[in-house]
Coordinates of C-alpha atoms in Angstrom, one line a residue:
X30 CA -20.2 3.9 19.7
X31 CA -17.8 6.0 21.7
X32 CA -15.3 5.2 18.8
X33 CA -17.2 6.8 16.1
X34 CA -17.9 10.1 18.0
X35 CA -17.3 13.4 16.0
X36 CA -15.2 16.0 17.8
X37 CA -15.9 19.7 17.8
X38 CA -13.4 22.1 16.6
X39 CA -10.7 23.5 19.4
X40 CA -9.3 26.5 20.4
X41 CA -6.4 25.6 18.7
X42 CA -8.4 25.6 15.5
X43 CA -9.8 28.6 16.3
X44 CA -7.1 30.5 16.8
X45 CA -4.9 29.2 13.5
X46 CA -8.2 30.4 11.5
X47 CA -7.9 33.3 13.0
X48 CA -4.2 34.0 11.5
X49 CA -4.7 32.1 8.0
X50 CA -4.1 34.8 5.5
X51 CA -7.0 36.2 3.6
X52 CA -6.9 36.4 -0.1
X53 CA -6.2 34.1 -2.7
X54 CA -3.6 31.6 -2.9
X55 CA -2.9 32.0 -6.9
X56 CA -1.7 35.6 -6.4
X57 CA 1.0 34.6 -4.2
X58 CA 4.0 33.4 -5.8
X59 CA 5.4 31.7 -2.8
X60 CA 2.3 29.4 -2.2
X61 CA 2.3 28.7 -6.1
X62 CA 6.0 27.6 -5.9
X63 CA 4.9 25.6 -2.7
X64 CA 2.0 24.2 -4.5
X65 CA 4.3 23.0 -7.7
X66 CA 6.5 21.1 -5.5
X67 CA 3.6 19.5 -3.6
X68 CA 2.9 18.7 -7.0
X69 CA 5.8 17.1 -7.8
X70 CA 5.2 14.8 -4.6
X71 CA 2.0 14.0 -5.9
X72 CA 3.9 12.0 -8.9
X73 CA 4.3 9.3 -6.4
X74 CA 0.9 8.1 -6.3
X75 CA 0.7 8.4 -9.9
X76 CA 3.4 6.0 -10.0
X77 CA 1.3 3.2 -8.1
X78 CA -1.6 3.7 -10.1
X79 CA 0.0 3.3 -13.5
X80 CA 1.5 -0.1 -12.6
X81 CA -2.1 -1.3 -11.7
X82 CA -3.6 -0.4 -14.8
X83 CA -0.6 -1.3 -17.0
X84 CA -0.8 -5.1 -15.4
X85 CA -4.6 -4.4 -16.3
X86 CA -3.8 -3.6 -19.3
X87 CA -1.2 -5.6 -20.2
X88 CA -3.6 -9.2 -19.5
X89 CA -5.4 -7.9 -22.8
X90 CA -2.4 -8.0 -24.8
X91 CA -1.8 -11.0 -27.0
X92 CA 1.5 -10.0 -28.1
X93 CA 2.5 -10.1 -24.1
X94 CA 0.5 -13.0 -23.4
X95 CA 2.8 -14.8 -25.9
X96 CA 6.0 -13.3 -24.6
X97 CA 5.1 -14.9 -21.6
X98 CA 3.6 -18.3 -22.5
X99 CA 0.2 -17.2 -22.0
X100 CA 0.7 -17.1 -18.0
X101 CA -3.0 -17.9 -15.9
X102 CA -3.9 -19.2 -12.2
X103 CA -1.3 -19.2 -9.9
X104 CA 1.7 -17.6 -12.4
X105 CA -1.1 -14.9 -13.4
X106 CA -1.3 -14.2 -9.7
X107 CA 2.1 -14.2 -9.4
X108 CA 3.1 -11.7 -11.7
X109 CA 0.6 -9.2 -10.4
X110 CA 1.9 -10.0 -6.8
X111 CA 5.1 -9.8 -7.1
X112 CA 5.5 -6.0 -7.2
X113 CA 3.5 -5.9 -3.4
X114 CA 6.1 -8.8 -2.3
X115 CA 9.1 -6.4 -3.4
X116 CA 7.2 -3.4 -1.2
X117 CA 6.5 -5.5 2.1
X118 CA 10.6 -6.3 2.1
X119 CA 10.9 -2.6 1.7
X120 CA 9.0 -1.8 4.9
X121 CA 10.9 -2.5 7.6
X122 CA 13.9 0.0 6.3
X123 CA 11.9 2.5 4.7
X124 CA 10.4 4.3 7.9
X125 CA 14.7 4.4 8.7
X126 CA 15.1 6.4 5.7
X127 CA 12.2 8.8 5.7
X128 CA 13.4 10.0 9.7
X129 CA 16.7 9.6 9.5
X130 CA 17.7 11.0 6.1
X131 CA 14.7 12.9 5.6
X132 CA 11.8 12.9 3.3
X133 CA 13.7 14.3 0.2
X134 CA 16.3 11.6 0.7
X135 CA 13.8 8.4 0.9
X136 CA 11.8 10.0 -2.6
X137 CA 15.1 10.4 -4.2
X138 CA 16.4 6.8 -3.5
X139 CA 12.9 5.1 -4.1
X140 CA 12.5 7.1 -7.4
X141 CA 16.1 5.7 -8.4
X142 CA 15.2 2.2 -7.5
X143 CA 11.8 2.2 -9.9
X144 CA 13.9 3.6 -12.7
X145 CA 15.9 0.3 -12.6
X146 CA 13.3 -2.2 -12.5
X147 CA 11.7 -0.1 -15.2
X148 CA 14.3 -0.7 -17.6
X149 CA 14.9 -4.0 -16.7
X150 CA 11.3 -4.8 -17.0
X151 CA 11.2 -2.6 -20.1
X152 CA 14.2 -5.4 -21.4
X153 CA 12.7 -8.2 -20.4
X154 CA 12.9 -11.5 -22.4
X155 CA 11.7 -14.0 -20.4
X156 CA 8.9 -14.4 -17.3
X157 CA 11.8 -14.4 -14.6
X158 CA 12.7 -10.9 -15.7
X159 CA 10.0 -9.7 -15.8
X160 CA 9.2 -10.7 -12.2
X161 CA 12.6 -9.3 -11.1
X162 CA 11.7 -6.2 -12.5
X163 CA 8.3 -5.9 -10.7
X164 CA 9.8 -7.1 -7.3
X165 CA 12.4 -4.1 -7.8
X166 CA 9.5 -1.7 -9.2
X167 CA 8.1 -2.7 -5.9
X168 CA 10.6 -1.7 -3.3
X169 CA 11.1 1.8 -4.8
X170 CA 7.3 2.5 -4.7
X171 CA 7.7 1.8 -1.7
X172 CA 10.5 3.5 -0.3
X173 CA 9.2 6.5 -2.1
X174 CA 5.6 6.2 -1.1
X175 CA 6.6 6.4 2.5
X176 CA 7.8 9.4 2.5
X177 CA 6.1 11.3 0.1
X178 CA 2.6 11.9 1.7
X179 CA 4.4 12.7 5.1
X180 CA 6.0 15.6 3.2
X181 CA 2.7 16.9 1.6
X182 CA 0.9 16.9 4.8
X183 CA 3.5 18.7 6.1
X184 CA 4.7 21.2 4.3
X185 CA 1.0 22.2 2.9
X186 CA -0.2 25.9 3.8
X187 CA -2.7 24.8 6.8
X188 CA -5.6 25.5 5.1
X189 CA -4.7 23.5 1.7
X190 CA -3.7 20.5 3.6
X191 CA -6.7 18.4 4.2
X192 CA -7.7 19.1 0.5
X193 CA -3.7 18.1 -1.0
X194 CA -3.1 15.4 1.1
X195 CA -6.3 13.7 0.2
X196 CA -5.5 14.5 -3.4
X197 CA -2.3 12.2 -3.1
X198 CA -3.9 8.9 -3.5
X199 CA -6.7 10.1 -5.5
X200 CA -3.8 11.4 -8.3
X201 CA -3.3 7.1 -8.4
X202 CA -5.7 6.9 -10.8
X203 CA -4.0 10.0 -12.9
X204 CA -1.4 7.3 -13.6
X205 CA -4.2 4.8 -14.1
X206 CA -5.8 6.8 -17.0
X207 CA -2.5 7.1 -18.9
X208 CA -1.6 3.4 -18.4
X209 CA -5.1 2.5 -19.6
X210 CA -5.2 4.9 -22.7
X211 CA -1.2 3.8 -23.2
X212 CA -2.8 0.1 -23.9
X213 CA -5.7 1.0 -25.4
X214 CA -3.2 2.4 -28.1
X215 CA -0.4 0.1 -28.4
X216 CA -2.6 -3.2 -28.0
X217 CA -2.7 -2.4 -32.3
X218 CA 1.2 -2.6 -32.9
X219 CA 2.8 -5.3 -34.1
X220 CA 5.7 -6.9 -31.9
X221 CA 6.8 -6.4 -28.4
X222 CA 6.1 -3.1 -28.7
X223 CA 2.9 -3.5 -27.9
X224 CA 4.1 -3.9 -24.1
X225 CA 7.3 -2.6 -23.9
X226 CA 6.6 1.2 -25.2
X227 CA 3.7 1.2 -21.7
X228 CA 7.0 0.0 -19.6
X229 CA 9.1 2.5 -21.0
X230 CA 6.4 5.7 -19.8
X231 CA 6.1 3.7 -16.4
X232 CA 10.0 5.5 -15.7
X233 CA 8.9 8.6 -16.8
X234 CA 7.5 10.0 -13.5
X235 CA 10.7 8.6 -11.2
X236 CA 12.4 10.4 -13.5
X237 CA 11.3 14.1 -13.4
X238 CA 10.7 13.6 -9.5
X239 CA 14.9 12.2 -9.6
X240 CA 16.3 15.4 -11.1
X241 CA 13.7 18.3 -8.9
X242 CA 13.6 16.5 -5.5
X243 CA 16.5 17.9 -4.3
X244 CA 15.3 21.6 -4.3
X245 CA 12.0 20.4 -3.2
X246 CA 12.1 22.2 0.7
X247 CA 12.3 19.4 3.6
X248 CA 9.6 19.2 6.0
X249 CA 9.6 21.7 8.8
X250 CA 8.9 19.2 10.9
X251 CA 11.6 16.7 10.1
X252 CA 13.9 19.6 10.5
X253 CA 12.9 20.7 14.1
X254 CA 13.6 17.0 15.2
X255 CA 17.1 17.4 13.4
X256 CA 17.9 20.2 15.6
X257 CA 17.8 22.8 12.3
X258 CA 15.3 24.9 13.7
X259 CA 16.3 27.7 12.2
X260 CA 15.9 25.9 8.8
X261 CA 12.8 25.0 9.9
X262 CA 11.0 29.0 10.6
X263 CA 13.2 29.9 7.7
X264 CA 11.2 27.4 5.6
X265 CA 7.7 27.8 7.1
X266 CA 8.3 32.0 6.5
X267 CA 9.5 31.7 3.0
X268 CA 6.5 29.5 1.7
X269 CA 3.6 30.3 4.4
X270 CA 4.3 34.1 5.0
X271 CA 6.7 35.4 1.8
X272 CA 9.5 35.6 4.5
X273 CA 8.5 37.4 7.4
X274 CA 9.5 35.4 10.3
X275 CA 7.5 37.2 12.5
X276 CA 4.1 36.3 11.2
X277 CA 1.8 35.5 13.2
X278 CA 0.9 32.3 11.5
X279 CA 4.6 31.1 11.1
X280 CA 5.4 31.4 14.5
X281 CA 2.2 29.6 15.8
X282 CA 3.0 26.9 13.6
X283 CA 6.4 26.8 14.6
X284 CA 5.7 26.6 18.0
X285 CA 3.6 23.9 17.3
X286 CA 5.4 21.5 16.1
X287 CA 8.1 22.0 18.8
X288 CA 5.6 21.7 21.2
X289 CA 4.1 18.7 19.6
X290 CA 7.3 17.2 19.7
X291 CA 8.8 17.9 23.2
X292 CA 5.3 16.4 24.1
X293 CA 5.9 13.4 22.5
X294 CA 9.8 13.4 23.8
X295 CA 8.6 13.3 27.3
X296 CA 6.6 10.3 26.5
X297 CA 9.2 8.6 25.1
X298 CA 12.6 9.2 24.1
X299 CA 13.4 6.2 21.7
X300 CA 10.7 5.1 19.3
X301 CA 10.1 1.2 18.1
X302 CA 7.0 -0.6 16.3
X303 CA 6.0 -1.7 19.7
X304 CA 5.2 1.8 20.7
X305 CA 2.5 1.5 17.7
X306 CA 0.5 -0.4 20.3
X307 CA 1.6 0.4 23.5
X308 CA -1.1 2.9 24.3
X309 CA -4.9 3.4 24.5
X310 CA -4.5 5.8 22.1
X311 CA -2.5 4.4 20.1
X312 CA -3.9 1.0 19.6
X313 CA -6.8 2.8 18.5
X314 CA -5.4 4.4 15.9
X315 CA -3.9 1.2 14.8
X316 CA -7.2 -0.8 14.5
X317 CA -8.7 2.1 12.2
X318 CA -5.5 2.3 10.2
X319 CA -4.7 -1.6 9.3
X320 CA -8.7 -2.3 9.0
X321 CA -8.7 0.6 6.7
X322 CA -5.5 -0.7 4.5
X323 CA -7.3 -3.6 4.4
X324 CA -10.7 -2.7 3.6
X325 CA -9.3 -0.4 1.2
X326 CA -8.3 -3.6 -1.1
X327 CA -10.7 -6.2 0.1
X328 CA -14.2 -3.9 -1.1
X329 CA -14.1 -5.7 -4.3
X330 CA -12.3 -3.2 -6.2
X331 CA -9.0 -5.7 -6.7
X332 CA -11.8 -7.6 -9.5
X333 CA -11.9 -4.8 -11.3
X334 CA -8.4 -3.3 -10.4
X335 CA -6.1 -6.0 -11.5
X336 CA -8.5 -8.5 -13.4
X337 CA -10.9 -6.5 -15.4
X338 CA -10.5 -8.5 -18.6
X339 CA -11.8 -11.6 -16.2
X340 CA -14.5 -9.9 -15.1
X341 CA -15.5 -9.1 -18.3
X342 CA -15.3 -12.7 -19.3
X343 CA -17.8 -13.4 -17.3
X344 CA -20.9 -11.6 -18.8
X345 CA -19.6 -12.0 -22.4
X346 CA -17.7 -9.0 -23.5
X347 CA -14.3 -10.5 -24.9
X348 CA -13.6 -8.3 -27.1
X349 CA -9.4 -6.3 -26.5
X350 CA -10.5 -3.2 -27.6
X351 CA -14.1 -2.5 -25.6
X352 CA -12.5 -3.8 -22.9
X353 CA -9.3 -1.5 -23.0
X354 CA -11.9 1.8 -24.3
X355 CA -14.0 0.9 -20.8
X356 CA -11.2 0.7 -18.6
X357 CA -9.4 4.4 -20.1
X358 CA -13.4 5.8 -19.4
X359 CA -13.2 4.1 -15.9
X360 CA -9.9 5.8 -15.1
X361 CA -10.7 9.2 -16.0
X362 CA -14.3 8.9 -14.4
X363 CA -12.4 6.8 -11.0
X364 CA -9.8 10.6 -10.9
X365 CA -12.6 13.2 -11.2
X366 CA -14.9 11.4 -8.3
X367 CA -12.0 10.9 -6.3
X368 CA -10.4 14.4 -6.6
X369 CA -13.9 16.1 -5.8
X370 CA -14.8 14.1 -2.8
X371 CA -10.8 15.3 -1.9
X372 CA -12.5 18.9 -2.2
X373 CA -15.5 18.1 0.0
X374 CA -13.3 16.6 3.5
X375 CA -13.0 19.5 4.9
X376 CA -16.5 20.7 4.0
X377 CA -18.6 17.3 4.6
X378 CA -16.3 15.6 7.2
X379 CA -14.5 12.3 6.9
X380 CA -16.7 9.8 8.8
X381 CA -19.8 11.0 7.3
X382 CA -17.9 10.1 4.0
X383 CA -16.6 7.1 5.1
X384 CA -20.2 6.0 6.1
X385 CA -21.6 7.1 2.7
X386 CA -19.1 5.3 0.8
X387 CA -19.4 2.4 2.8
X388 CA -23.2 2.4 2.1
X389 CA -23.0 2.8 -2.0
X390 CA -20.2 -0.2 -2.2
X391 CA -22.5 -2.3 -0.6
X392 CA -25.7 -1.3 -2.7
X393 CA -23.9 -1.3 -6.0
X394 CA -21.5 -4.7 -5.3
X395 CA -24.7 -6.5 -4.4
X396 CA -26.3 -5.1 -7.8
X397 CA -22.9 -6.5 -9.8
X398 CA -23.5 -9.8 -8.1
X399 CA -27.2 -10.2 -8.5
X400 CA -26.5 -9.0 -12.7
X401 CA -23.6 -11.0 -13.3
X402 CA -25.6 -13.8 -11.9
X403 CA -28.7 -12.6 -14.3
X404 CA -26.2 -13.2 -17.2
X405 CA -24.3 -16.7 -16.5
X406 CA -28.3 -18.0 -15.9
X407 CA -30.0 -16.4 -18.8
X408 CA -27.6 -14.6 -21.0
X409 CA -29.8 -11.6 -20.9
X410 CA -27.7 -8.4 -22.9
X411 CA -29.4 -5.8 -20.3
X412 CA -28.3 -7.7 -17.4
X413 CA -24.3 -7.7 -18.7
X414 CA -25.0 -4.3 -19.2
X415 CA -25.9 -3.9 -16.2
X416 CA -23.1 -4.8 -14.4
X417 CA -21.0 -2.0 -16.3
X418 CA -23.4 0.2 -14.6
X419 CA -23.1 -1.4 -11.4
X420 CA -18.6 -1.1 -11.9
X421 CA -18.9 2.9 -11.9
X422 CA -21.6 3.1 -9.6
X423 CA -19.8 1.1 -6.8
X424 CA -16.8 2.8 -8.1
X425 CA -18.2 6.2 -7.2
X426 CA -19.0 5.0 -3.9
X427 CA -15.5 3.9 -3.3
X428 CA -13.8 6.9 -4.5
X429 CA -16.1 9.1 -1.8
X430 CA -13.7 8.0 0.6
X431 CA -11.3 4.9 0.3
X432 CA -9.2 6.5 -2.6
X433 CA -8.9 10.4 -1.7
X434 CA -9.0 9.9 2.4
X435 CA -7.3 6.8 3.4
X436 CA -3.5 8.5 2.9
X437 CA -4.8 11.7 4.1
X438 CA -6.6 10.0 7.5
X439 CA -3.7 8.0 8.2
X440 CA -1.3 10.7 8.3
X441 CA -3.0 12.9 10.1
X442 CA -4.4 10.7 13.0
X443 CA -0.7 9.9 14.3
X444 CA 1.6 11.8 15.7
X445 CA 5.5 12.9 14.5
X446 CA 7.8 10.6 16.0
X447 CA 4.7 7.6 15.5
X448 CA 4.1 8.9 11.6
X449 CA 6.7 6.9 9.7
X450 CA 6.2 4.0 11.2
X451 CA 2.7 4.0 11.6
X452 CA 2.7 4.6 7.7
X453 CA 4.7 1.8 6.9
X454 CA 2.4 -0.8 9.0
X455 CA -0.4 1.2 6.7
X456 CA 1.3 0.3 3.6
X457 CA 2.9 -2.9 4.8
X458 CA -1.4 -3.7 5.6
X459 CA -2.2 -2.7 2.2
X460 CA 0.6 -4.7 0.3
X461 CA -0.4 -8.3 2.2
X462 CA -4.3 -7.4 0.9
X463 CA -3.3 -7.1 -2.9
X464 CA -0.9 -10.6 -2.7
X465 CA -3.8 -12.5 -1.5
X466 CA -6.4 -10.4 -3.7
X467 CA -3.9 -11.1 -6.6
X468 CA -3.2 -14.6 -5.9
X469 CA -6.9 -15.8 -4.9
X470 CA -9.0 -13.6 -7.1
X471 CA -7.9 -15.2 -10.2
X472 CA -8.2 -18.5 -9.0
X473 CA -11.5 -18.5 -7.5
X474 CA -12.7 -15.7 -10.5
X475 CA -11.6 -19.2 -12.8
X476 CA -13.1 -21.5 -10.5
X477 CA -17.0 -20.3 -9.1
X478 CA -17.3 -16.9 -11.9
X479 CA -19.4 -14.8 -10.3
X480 CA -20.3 -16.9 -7.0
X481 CA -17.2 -15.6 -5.7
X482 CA -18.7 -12.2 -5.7
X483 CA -21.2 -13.3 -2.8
X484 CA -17.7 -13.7 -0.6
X485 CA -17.3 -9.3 -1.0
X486 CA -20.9 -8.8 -0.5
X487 CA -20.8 -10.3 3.2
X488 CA -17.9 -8.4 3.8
X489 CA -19.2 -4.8 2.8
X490 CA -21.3 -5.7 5.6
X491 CA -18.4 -6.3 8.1
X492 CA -17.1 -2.9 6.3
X493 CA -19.9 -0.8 6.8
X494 CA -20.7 -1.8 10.6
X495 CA -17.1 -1.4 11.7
X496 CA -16.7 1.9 10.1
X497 CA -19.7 3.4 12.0
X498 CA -18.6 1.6 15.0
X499 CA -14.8 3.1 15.0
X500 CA -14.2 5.8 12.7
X501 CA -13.5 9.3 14.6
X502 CA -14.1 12.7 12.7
X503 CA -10.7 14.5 12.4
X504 CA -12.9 17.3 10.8
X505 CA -11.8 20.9 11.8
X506 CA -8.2 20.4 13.8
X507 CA -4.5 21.0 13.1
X508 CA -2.3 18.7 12.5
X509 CA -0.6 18.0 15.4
X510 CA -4.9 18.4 17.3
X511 CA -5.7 15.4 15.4
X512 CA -3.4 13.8 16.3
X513 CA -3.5 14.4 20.0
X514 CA -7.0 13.6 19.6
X515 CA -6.8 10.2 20.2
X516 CA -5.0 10.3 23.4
X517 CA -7.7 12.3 24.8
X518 CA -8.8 16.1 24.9
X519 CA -6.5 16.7 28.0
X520 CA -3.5 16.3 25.1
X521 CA -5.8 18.1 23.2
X522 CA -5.7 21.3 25.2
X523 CA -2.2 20.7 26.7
X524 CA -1.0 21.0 23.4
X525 CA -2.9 24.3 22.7
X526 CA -1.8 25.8 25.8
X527 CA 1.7 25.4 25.6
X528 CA 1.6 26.5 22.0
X529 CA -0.2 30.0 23.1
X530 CA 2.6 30.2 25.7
X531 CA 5.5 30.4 23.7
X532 CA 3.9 32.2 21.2
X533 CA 3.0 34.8 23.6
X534 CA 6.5 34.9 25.0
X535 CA 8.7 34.5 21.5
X536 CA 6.0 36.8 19.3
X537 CA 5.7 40.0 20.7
X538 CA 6.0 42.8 18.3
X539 CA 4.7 40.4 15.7
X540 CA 3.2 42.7 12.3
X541 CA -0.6 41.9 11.9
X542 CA -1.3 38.9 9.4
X543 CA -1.0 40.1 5.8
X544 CA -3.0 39.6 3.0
X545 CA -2.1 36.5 0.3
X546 CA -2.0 38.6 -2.4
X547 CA 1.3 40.2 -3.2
X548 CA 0.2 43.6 -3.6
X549 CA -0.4 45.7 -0.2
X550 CA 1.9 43.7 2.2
X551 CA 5.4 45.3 1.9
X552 CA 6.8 44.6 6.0
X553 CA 9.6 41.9 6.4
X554 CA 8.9 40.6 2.8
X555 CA 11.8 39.1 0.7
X556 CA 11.9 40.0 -2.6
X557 CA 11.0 36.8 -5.6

């Protein structure tokens, strides 16, 4: 139980409160500009969701169906998978990439790679392109996806960056809704068209984030373990306090992070995936963040994620078009739950929606199963209906917590020099889920129907027990605090204090914090 404890708020959050800027974020022109390239970072997840919901999509699709000799079972699976295989190669050099060239440079080379495979998989005229091109779709997404959250959560104004880094993975089903609605459309042309034209808008995002990424700003914090410090206040000043190097607020953060890091330096002064484990603290993060990955894929959301159209199979609505319209109304109903329970972590806490979430995915995925078994028994219309209902519901449960916080969580529970990596072992966690969810769900979905659904209600179980056994509140720290949090409040306060101590000594004559808003604030303020 120790595990799941909630943490009250530290010194160290007190005091960065205490120098956040009052007024509103819209009437300043930096944190706009800041916000737009967050924005822009934000695509990646977008990305991810649209090929989930284009291979959804695409199963429905006669006109593909016969460009590929009408794949099922095993090839079905294969063709789904394929895209996580070409992301689990990717892992072991994208970590390289994201610390050693920087977070710009990993977006920039991972958004080029998915541009390839979308035009070859856009060109395709046979099943072994079209594999090639999802196995190269997958090692950008993943290159890029490594790096992008790091650099939200990073360069976020501290009090947006709970709420934006959260919004990262819930924007995946932003690409989801236009992939579904893309199909929903071009299911009713004649020709290879019908496929291709949803291939061709999968490029689309890699391509705007391919020509802006290189005037997004770098992450202070990459910079200050390059040695660019200077880069690094200059940065933090232009976007967190319109220039002024002196604020308050920039030069506690500043301090932070070299703090953070100098702590971490002394600890070790080479980093390797061993270190992942090598500590109390550490291994504890791990076990939340690899049972999370996999929890995250293994609720019995990959049904409804990747084989909808099977699903629906099974209580009788065949059907292309209703089942294209209720996967574009899932999408769009999937983004707005997820993006306000992104709103509410800061406000309700994260293990309190973990627990919730965990509770309504069990309810609801027992409620599909009992239906579904209503309707293969007696045929009953209400009870297929049903099961519909039951898809949101548990849906809505899911996107409390597994879709807007498990990106957000991850980041922030490990420390610099650990974040990279630690990400990678997230994503490498999430990417062996989906190949067997992709391989075995169509298989046993073909074999048992609806049976198989019994397998995900024991396992909500498991879910829901471990999460209220090992889930630790993160709620009201910075984020170097939570991540010192799990090496124990002594690192905790250690950090704090040495922060206060150099901004004491490298902040005197610092100008009272400003407001936000442009007007009133004119001191050691560059001009737009």
């Amino acid at each position: 139980m120790a595990g799941g404890a909630a943490v009250g708020t530290s010194a160290g959050t007190q005091a960065i409160q205490e120098l956040i800027h009052p007024g509103k974020w819209y009437k300043n022109s930096r944190l706009v500009k800041l916000n737009l390239w967050i924005l822009l970072l934000l695509i990646t997840s977008s990305t991810n969701g649209y090929d989930g919901s284009m291979m959804n999509g695409l199963q429905t699709l006669d006109q593909w169906k016969s460009a590929f000799n009408y794949p099922k079972g095993s090839m079905l699976g294969l063709l789904n998978a394929i895209q996580n295989i070409g992301s689990i190669l990717a892992t072991p050099i994208a970590p390289y990439i994201t610390d050693h060239w920087g977070r710009r440079s990993s977006i920039l080379i991972g958004a080029a790679i998915m541009i390839v495979g979308t035009i070859v998989q856009t060109t395709s005229q046979n099943v072994g392109s079209f594999i090639a091109a999802r196995f190269c779709v997958g090692l950008g997404v993943s290159i890029a996806q490594n790096a992008a959250p790091l650099l939200v959560t990073e360069l976020a104004y501290p009090s947006q960056r709970a709420p934006l880094t959260s919004t990262y993975n819930a924007l995946w089903y932003s690409g989801a809704i236009v992939a579904a609605w893309t199909t929903y459309g071009s299911f009713r042309m004649n020709g290879t068209w019908s496929w291709r034209l949803p291939s061709v808008l999968q490029g689309l995002p890699s391509v705007i984030q391919l020509s802006l990424i290189l005037f997004c700003p770098e992450s202070p914090r990459w910079l200050v373990s390059q040695g660019r410090e200077e880069e690094a206040v200059n940065t933090i000043a232009y976007y967190h306090a319109r220039g002024n190097v002196q604020d308050p607020l920039v030069q506690y953060e500043f301090n932070e992070i070299k703090e953070a890091l100098r702590l971490e330096a002394e600890a070790a002064a080479s980093v390797s995936y061993l270190d992942l484990f090598r500590t109390p603290g550490n291994r504890k993060r791990m076990r939340i963040i690899i049972a999370l990955a996999f929890f995250s894929q293994w609720s019995g959301n990959g049904l409804v994620s990747y084989y909808l159209n099977k699903v629906f199979d099974t209580i009788g609505i065949t059907n292309v078009a209703i089942q294209n319209l209720i996967n574009g109304i899932l999408q769009i109903y999937n983004l707005i739950m997820a993006v306000g329970a992104g709103l509410l972590c800061d406000r309700v806490g994260r293990r309190k929606l973990f627990l919730i979430s965990n509770a309504g995915m069990l309810i609801f995925f027992t409620m599909q199963t009992v239906c579904s078994a209503r309707y293969a028994i007696a045929g009953s219309n209400a009870a297929a209906n049903a099961v519909i209902a039951a898809i949101f519901l548990f849906y809505g449960s899911y996107d409390l917590a597994y879709t807007p916080l498990i990106v957000s969580y991850t980041v922030e529970i490990l420390p610099f020099r650990l974040r990279a990596k630690g990400f990678t072992v997230f994503n490498f966690s999430i990417s062996l889920s989906l190949i067997f969810n992709q391989y075995v769900n169509p298989v046993a979905l073909d074999a048992i129907g609806w049976k198989y659904y019994i397998v995900y209600c024991v396992w909500l179980v498991f879910e829901f027990i471990y999460a209220y056994l090992f889930i630790v509140e993160t709620k009201g720290h910075t984020l170097e605090e939570t991540a010192a949090l799990f090496d124990g409040e002594d690192a905790v306060r250690e950090l704090h204090g040495r922060t206060v101590a150099d901004l004491q000594h490298d902040a005197k004559g610092a100008t009272k914090t400003p407001s936000l808003d442009e007007k009133g604030s004119t001191e050691h303020v560059e001009k737009n």
